[in-house]
C-alpha cells in the first residue's frame, strides 16, 4: 500500500472533487529522519531523546560542574502522601530525597521556560504559515548557517516556514516526555534531573530559534543588521498629549495588526504605541529591515508594568503572553483603562468578544460596562485597539485620571506611617521604606526618591500596610521628575550574528585576542537597581569585549547616558566585533547568542553541526571565551535560557535573587583531577587552568560580577597573547572592584608570555618569591613552576572519542 | 543589654525548621568555643558602622574573614586576615569535608555571617543547613531562618548595640 503524502489530488470518476491533505501526523518528522539518514557526516545525536546526551556529555559536564542545591523549602507538598519534611536530606513518603526533590523543582522551572518559548514559536509558526504560506523563504540576512540550534538537534537546515515544522514537532514531543518525568514515582535522582534540565535547555534554544527566525522573516525585522535603527526608550519619551496604547508581553503577532491599522489610517504621528517587556522590543523591529524611521517606542522592562499603569498614562492596555502581571485588570480598572487580552494563554477571566461586532465591543469597553475583553481575531484586534485608544483618550483626559497623589494627599499619606516595619519585612528587595518615610515626614524626600529605581513595583509593601498607604504611589510621586527624564535610546534588535562576522572574529575569539563575549540578557529583578547592567556593559565595552544583549537587559542598558548625553548604543557600534554593543533582540533572540558560539565551531573550525551537540559544546567550553549575565533573572524562561547556554559550555553569572532557582553548577577549583582534558591529537591527558570555574552561579553585587565574568572568559585554547590580554583584564578588574589583585592568577600562567606585558617583571618576581618558581632573570623566562604547559597545537577536548588514539 | 531573641517574625517561611535565637552573650561564647571558626562577611559591611564591628570581631577573637561580594574593598587596609571568595561558591565548599579552606588547613566547624541581604544569605545557607553538620550563627539585623542560630529582627541601633555586646563578651 502506498503512503499518503501532503498535497492535492483528484479521484477518478468523481468530477469536481479535489482532496487536499495539508498535514499528516508524524509525517514531517518521518521525512526529516529520512533526510537525516542522508547526512553522511552527521554526529551521533540526531533527534535526541531524554537519554541521548546523558552519558556522552551531560555527566561529563556535571562531574566537573557539580549541582549545588539550595532548597527554598524544607517540605515537599507534591503528592497526597505529603506534606513531607525533607530537611537534612530526609526522604519523603514516596522515597525521593531533598536533593532529588529540588533537582525536580529546578527542572520544572527549566521545562516551563522551554514550553513558554516553544509554545510562542508554535503560535507564530502556525499563524505565519496561515498568513504567508509554507513557502515563505527564511530570509535572515547574508548567511548560510541560518538555524544552528535546529541543525544541531535535528540535522535539518530549513529554508522556508514550512520546513521548520519537523523541528517544532520534535521540541513538542520531547517536552511531553520531559514533563512526564516529574510525575510522582518517576525520576528521583537529582543528577538525572540535571541531565534532563540540560537537555531541556538545548530544546529551549531550538524553540527560541524557531520563534525568532519566523518573525524576522515574515515581519521584515532587521536581518543581522549592525545599523538597525535607534529606538526611543523610557517612560519620559511618551508624549502625554497624545492617545497612548500600551502593549505588554512577548508575542508581537497581534501588535503588528495594530501597527498596520495605524499606518493605513495615518495615525502614526497622532497617537503613541509603546510596549513593556519583549513585545516592546519586537514591535520596534517590525518592518525595520529597511531602517525606516521608527515610531513605536519602548517603555521599559517588566518592573515598570505597574508603575506605568499607576501613572494613568495608558488609554488602553493590550496583553499577549509571558511575563505579564496578574493584577493588570484590577489595577487598570481603577483608572478606567480597558484591558484587551490578545492571546489565549492569558485571558484573565474576561468576556470573550472574538466573535462579536467591533463597534458593539468598542461601546461596551468605552462605557466601562466591561473592564476589558478577550480578542483573538487579529484583524478585529488591530481595529479595536486603535479606535478604542483614540476614543478613550479624550474621556480619560477630561477626568484627569491618575493614581499619583496630589501634594496634599501625599503629605497626609506620609504622615499616616506608623513605622511598624511591616513593609521592610515584605519588600523582596529589602528596601528600608520605613526609614525613607521617616525622612519624608521631616521634608527630606531624597530617600524615597532613591527607592524608585530599585523598587520592582510588586506592591507587596502595600498589601501588608495596616494604614493602607499606597506606598508605590508615594514613591512614584517623589520620582516624577526622575521619570520625566527617563529618556534613552536602544538599538532595535538586529537578529542573528552573520557568517561574515563570525569569520572575521572567529580566530580572535579562539586565540583569546578578543577578550571575550559578554552576553547581558534577562529580566529586571536586580538587587541594586537598573543602572547595574549599564555599569557592567560600559566596563566591558571600554575593554573591547563583544557585548551582546537581549530582552529587558538590552533595554535597561539604553536608559542611561554619559556626561555628553549619549547612551551606550550611540557610543559603541552595533556589529559583532571588538567593542561592539550588539542588541540581538527579544528573549527568543537568545538563540542567536548560543548560535553565534555554535557558528564559531561550524564556520571557523569546520565542525559538523548536524546531530553533534557534544562535540560543538566541547569546542565552545574549551575554546570560545563567552560568559552570560542574567543579572535580574526572575522567570522560568531565564532558567531555561541559561541552562541551554550551560549545556553548550557557556557559563552564566546571575544576580543574587537567582539563588532562589535552587540549583547552581559550581566546580571545585581545589580538586586537581577535575581540571584535565584530553589532547585530541594523541588522547593524552593534559592539565588545564580552573576556568571557567562555574557554569551557573550568583554574584552578590555588580562589582563582584565584573571580575567573575572576565575570569570566566579564560579558556584552555588561549594563545599567549590571548591569555595575557585576558589576565590583564581580569586582574585589573579584580583590583578595581574588589580592592586587590586576585590570589590565584598564577594558576593560569603557562610561561612568561602569558603574563600581562605591563606587569611582567613584577609578576615574575612574585612567582619566584611567593610560589617558588624558577626564573632565568637574564632572559626573563620561567624555567620551572607551571603545572600547565603551553602547546599552540594542542587540541583540548573532554571527549575521549574525538581523540586520534581512541 | 539588647534582647536579640524576641522578634522572629517572617514574611515567608522556609518550612519546618527555623534557627534558634541567640543572645549576644551566647553568640560570643559559641564563637569563642569554636575550634575552627570563619567570619563570612557580605557587602552590606561597606556601612562604616558594621565594618568597624566586623574588624573588631575578627581581631578580638582572631577569626579569619571570608570577604564575599565586594566587601573586600573596605577590608583591604584594615589589617585583618580577609580573603575574597564568592558567597555561593563558599556556601557549596562549606558542605564539602575535603575543602582545604581559605588557608589550606581544612574546612570550618562554625561560620558567623554578617552583612548580607536576608534573601541571599538564607538561600546560600540552605545548602549547609540541609547537606552538612556545619554550625552557622547569623548576627544580622534580620532574623535568618536558615542559620543554626540567629539574632531576631532588630532596629539598626539595637543591632549595633548587640554587636558591641557580643564583642565585649568575646
mmCIF file of C-alpha atoms in Angstrom, chain A residues 354-481:
data_model
loop_
_atom_site.group_PDB
_atom_site.id
_atom_site.type_symbol
_atom_site.label_atom_id
_atom_site.label_comp_id
_atom_site.label_asym_id
_atom_site.label_seq_id
_atom_site.Cartn_x
_atom_site.Cartn_y
_atom_site.Cartn_z
ATOM 1 C CA UNK A 354 -13.601 37.420 19.432
ATOM 2 C CA UNK A 355 -16.802 36.710 17.507
ATOM 3 C CA UNK A 356 -18.584 39.932 18.430
ATOM 4 C CA UNK A 357 -19.019 43.051 16.354
ATOM 5 C CA UNK A 358 -16.146 45.508 16.824
ATOM 6 C CA UNK A 359 -18.457 48.524 17.157
ATOM 7 C CA UNK A 360 -20.506 46.872 19.883
ATOM 8 C CA UNK A 361 -17.399 45.761 21.773
ATOM 9 C CA UNK A 362 -15.960 49.239 21.495
ATOM 10 C CA UNK A 363 -19.068 50.714 23.119
ATOM 11 C CA UNK A 364 -19.017 48.122 25.923
ATOM 12 C CA UNK A 365 -15.404 48.965 26.725
ATOM 13 C CA UNK A 366 -15.792 52.726 26.411
ATOM 14 C CA UNK A 367 -18.766 52.806 28.726
ATOM 15 C CA UNK A 368 -16.987 50.700 31.332
ATOM 16 C CA UNK A 369 -19.638 48.010 31.084
ATOM 17 C CA UNK A 370 -16.830 45.503 30.857
ATOM 18 C CA UNK A 371 -13.284 46.170 32.206
ATOM 19 C CA UNK A 372 -11.758 44.520 29.177
ATOM 20 C CA UNK A 373 -12.221 41.611 26.843
ATOM 21 C CA UNK A 374 -10.567 38.729 25.087
ATOM 22 C CA UNK A 375 -9.986 39.370 21.378
ATOM 23 C CA UNK A 376 -8.248 36.599 19.464
ATOM 24 C CA UNK A 377 -9.186 37.705 15.932
ATOM 25 C CA UNK A 378 -6.165 39.721 14.874
ATOM 26 C CA UNK A 379 -7.953 41.735 12.171
ATOM 27 C CA UNK A 380 -10.532 42.852 14.696
ATOM 28 C CA UNK A 381 -7.840 43.305 17.354
ATOM 29 C CA UNK A 382 -5.957 45.809 15.209
ATOM 30 C CA UNK A 383 -9.032 47.921 14.590
ATOM 31 C CA UNK A 384 -10.472 47.628 18.103
ATOM 32 C CA UNK A 385 -7.298 48.612 19.963
ATOM 33 C CA UNK A 386 -6.500 51.648 17.828
ATOM 34 C CA UNK A 387 -10.048 53.006 17.681
ATOM 35 C CA UNK A 388 -10.532 52.378 21.394
ATOM 36 C CA UNK A 389 -7.303 54.224 22.224
ATOM 37 C CA UNK A 390 -8.339 57.218 20.125
ATOM 38 C CA UNK A 391 -11.776 57.321 21.742
ATOM 39 C CA UNK A 392 -10.747 56.632 25.339
ATOM 40 C CA UNK A 393 -8.059 59.334 25.400
ATOM 41 C CA UNK A 394 -10.396 62.396 25.465
ATOM 42 C CA UNK A 395 -12.668 60.694 28.004
ATOM 43 C CA UNK A 396 -9.793 59.892 30.337
ATOM 44 C CA UNK A 397 -8.087 63.248 29.782
ATOM 45 C CA UNK A 398 -11.252 65.079 30.763
ATOM 46 C CA UNK A 399 -11.347 63.195 34.042
ATOM 47 C CA UNK A 400 -7.592 63.589 34.669
ATOM 48 C CA UNK A 401 -7.255 60.041 35.923
ATOM 49 C CA UNK A 402 -4.063 59.021 37.710
ATOM 50 C CA UNK A 403 -3.133 57.131 40.846
ATOM 51 C CA UNK A 404 -0.347 59.556 41.707
ATOM 52 C CA UNK A 405 -1.457 61.583 44.769
ATOM 53 C CA UNK A 406 -1.666 65.379 44.866
ATOM 54 C CA UNK A 407 0.809 67.255 47.059
ATOM 55 C CA UNK A 408 -1.737 67.493 49.853
ATOM 56 C CA UNK A 409 -2.718 63.831 49.616
ATOM 57 C CA UNK A 410 0.963 62.910 49.612
ATOM 58 C CA UNK A 411 1.657 64.836 52.830
ATOM 59 C CA UNK A 412 -1.316 63.225 54.566
ATOM 60 C CA UNK A 413 -0.384 59.726 53.441
ATOM 61 C CA UNK A 414 3.215 60.051 54.600
ATOM 62 C CA UNK A 415 2.018 61.351 57.963
ATOM 63 C CA UNK A 416 -0.060 58.190 58.437
ATOM 64 C CA UNK A 417 3.018 55.915 58.523
ATOM 65 C CA UNK A 418 3.357 54.308 61.968
ATOM 66 C CA UNK A 419 6.910 52.994 61.370
ATOM 67 C CA UNK A 420 5.800 49.423 62.130
ATOM 68 C CA UNK A 421 8.353 47.903 59.743
ATOM 69 C CA UNK A 422 5.935 45.504 58.039
ATOM 70 C CA UNK A 423 6.806 46.884 54.585
ATOM 71 C CA UNK A 424 10.516 46.363 55.165
ATOM 72 C CA UNK A 425 9.862 42.726 56.042
ATOM 73 C CA UNK A 426 7.640 42.264 52.984
ATOM 74 C CA UNK A 427 9.822 44.020 50.416
ATOM 75 C CA UNK A 428 11.623 41.455 48.216
ATOM 76 C CA UNK A 429 14.419 43.988 47.679
ATOM 77 C CA UNK A 430 14.585 44.682 51.447
ATOM 78 C CA UNK A 431 14.225 48.413 50.820
ATOM 79 C CA UNK A 432 14.201 50.425 54.023
ATOM 80 C CA UNK A 433 10.832 52.048 53.314
ATOM 81 C CA UNK A 434 10.168 52.975 56.980
ATOM 82 C CA UNK A 435 13.420 54.910 57.133
ATOM 83 C CA UNK A 436 12.589 56.754 53.875
ATOM 84 C CA UNK A 437 9.087 57.557 55.171
ATOM 85 C CA UNK A 438 10.634 58.910 58.358
ATOM 86 C CA UNK A 439 12.831 61.307 56.419
ATOM 87 C CA UNK A 440 9.886 62.274 54.187
ATOM 88 C CA UNK A 441 7.924 63.276 57.268
ATOM 89 C CA UNK A 442 10.734 65.701 58.038
ATOM 90 C CA UNK A 443 10.625 67.081 54.489
ATOM 91 C CA UNK A 444 13.574 65.138 53.060
ATOM 92 C CA UNK A 445 12.240 63.169 50.064
ATOM 93 C CA UNK A 446 15.596 62.060 48.697
ATOM 94 C CA UNK A 447 15.449 58.673 50.451
ATOM 95 C CA UNK A 448 12.055 57.915 48.925
ATOM 96 C CA UNK A 449 13.240 59.089 45.521
ATOM 97 C CA UNK A 450 16.214 56.745 45.712
ATOM 98 C CA UNK A 451 13.850 53.801 46.117
ATOM 99 C CA UNK A 452 12.239 54.382 42.703
ATOM 100 C CA UNK A 453 14.916 52.704 40.606
ATOM 101 C CA UNK A 454 15.415 49.734 42.927
ATOM 102 C CA UNK A 455 11.695 49.179 43.532
ATOM 103 C CA UNK A 456 10.393 46.428 41.227
ATOM 104 C CA UNK A 457 6.804 47.642 41.521
ATOM 105 C CA UNK A 458 5.450 44.458 43.114
ATOM 106 C CA UNK A 459 3.222 46.166 45.750
ATOM 107 C CA UNK A 460 3.907 43.569 48.435
ATOM 108 C CA UNK A 461 4.510 46.539 50.768
ATOM 109 C CA UNK A 462 1.038 47.969 50.166
ATOM 110 C CA UNK A 463 -0.641 44.692 50.999
ATOM 111 C CA UNK A 464 0.871 44.499 54.492
ATOM 112 C CA UNK A 465 0.484 48.181 55.361
ATOM 113 C CA UNK A 466 -2.009 48.402 58.203
ATOM 114 C CA UNK A 467 -2.507 52.092 57.435
ATOM 115 C CA UNK A 468 -3.382 51.262 53.826
ATOM 116 C CA UNK A 469 -0.806 53.672 52.447
ATOM 117 C CA UNK A 470 -0.372 53.233 48.659
ATOM 118 C CA UNK A 471 3.392 53.044 49.070
ATOM 119 C CA UNK A 472 4.187 52.544 45.373
ATOM 120 C CA UNK A 473 2.245 55.701 44.510
ATOM 121 C CA UNK A 474 4.153 57.597 47.203
ATOM 122 C CA UNK A 475 7.480 56.519 45.730
ATOM 123 C CA UNK A 476 6.334 57.353 42.209
ATOM 124 C CA UNK A 477 5.087 60.758 43.326
ATOM 125 C CA UNK A 478 8.515 61.871 44.518
ATOM 126 C CA UNK A 479 10.126 60.330 41.430
ATOM 127 C CA UNK A 480 8.047 62.309 38.902
ATOM 128 C CA UNK A 481 10.984 64.471 37.833
#
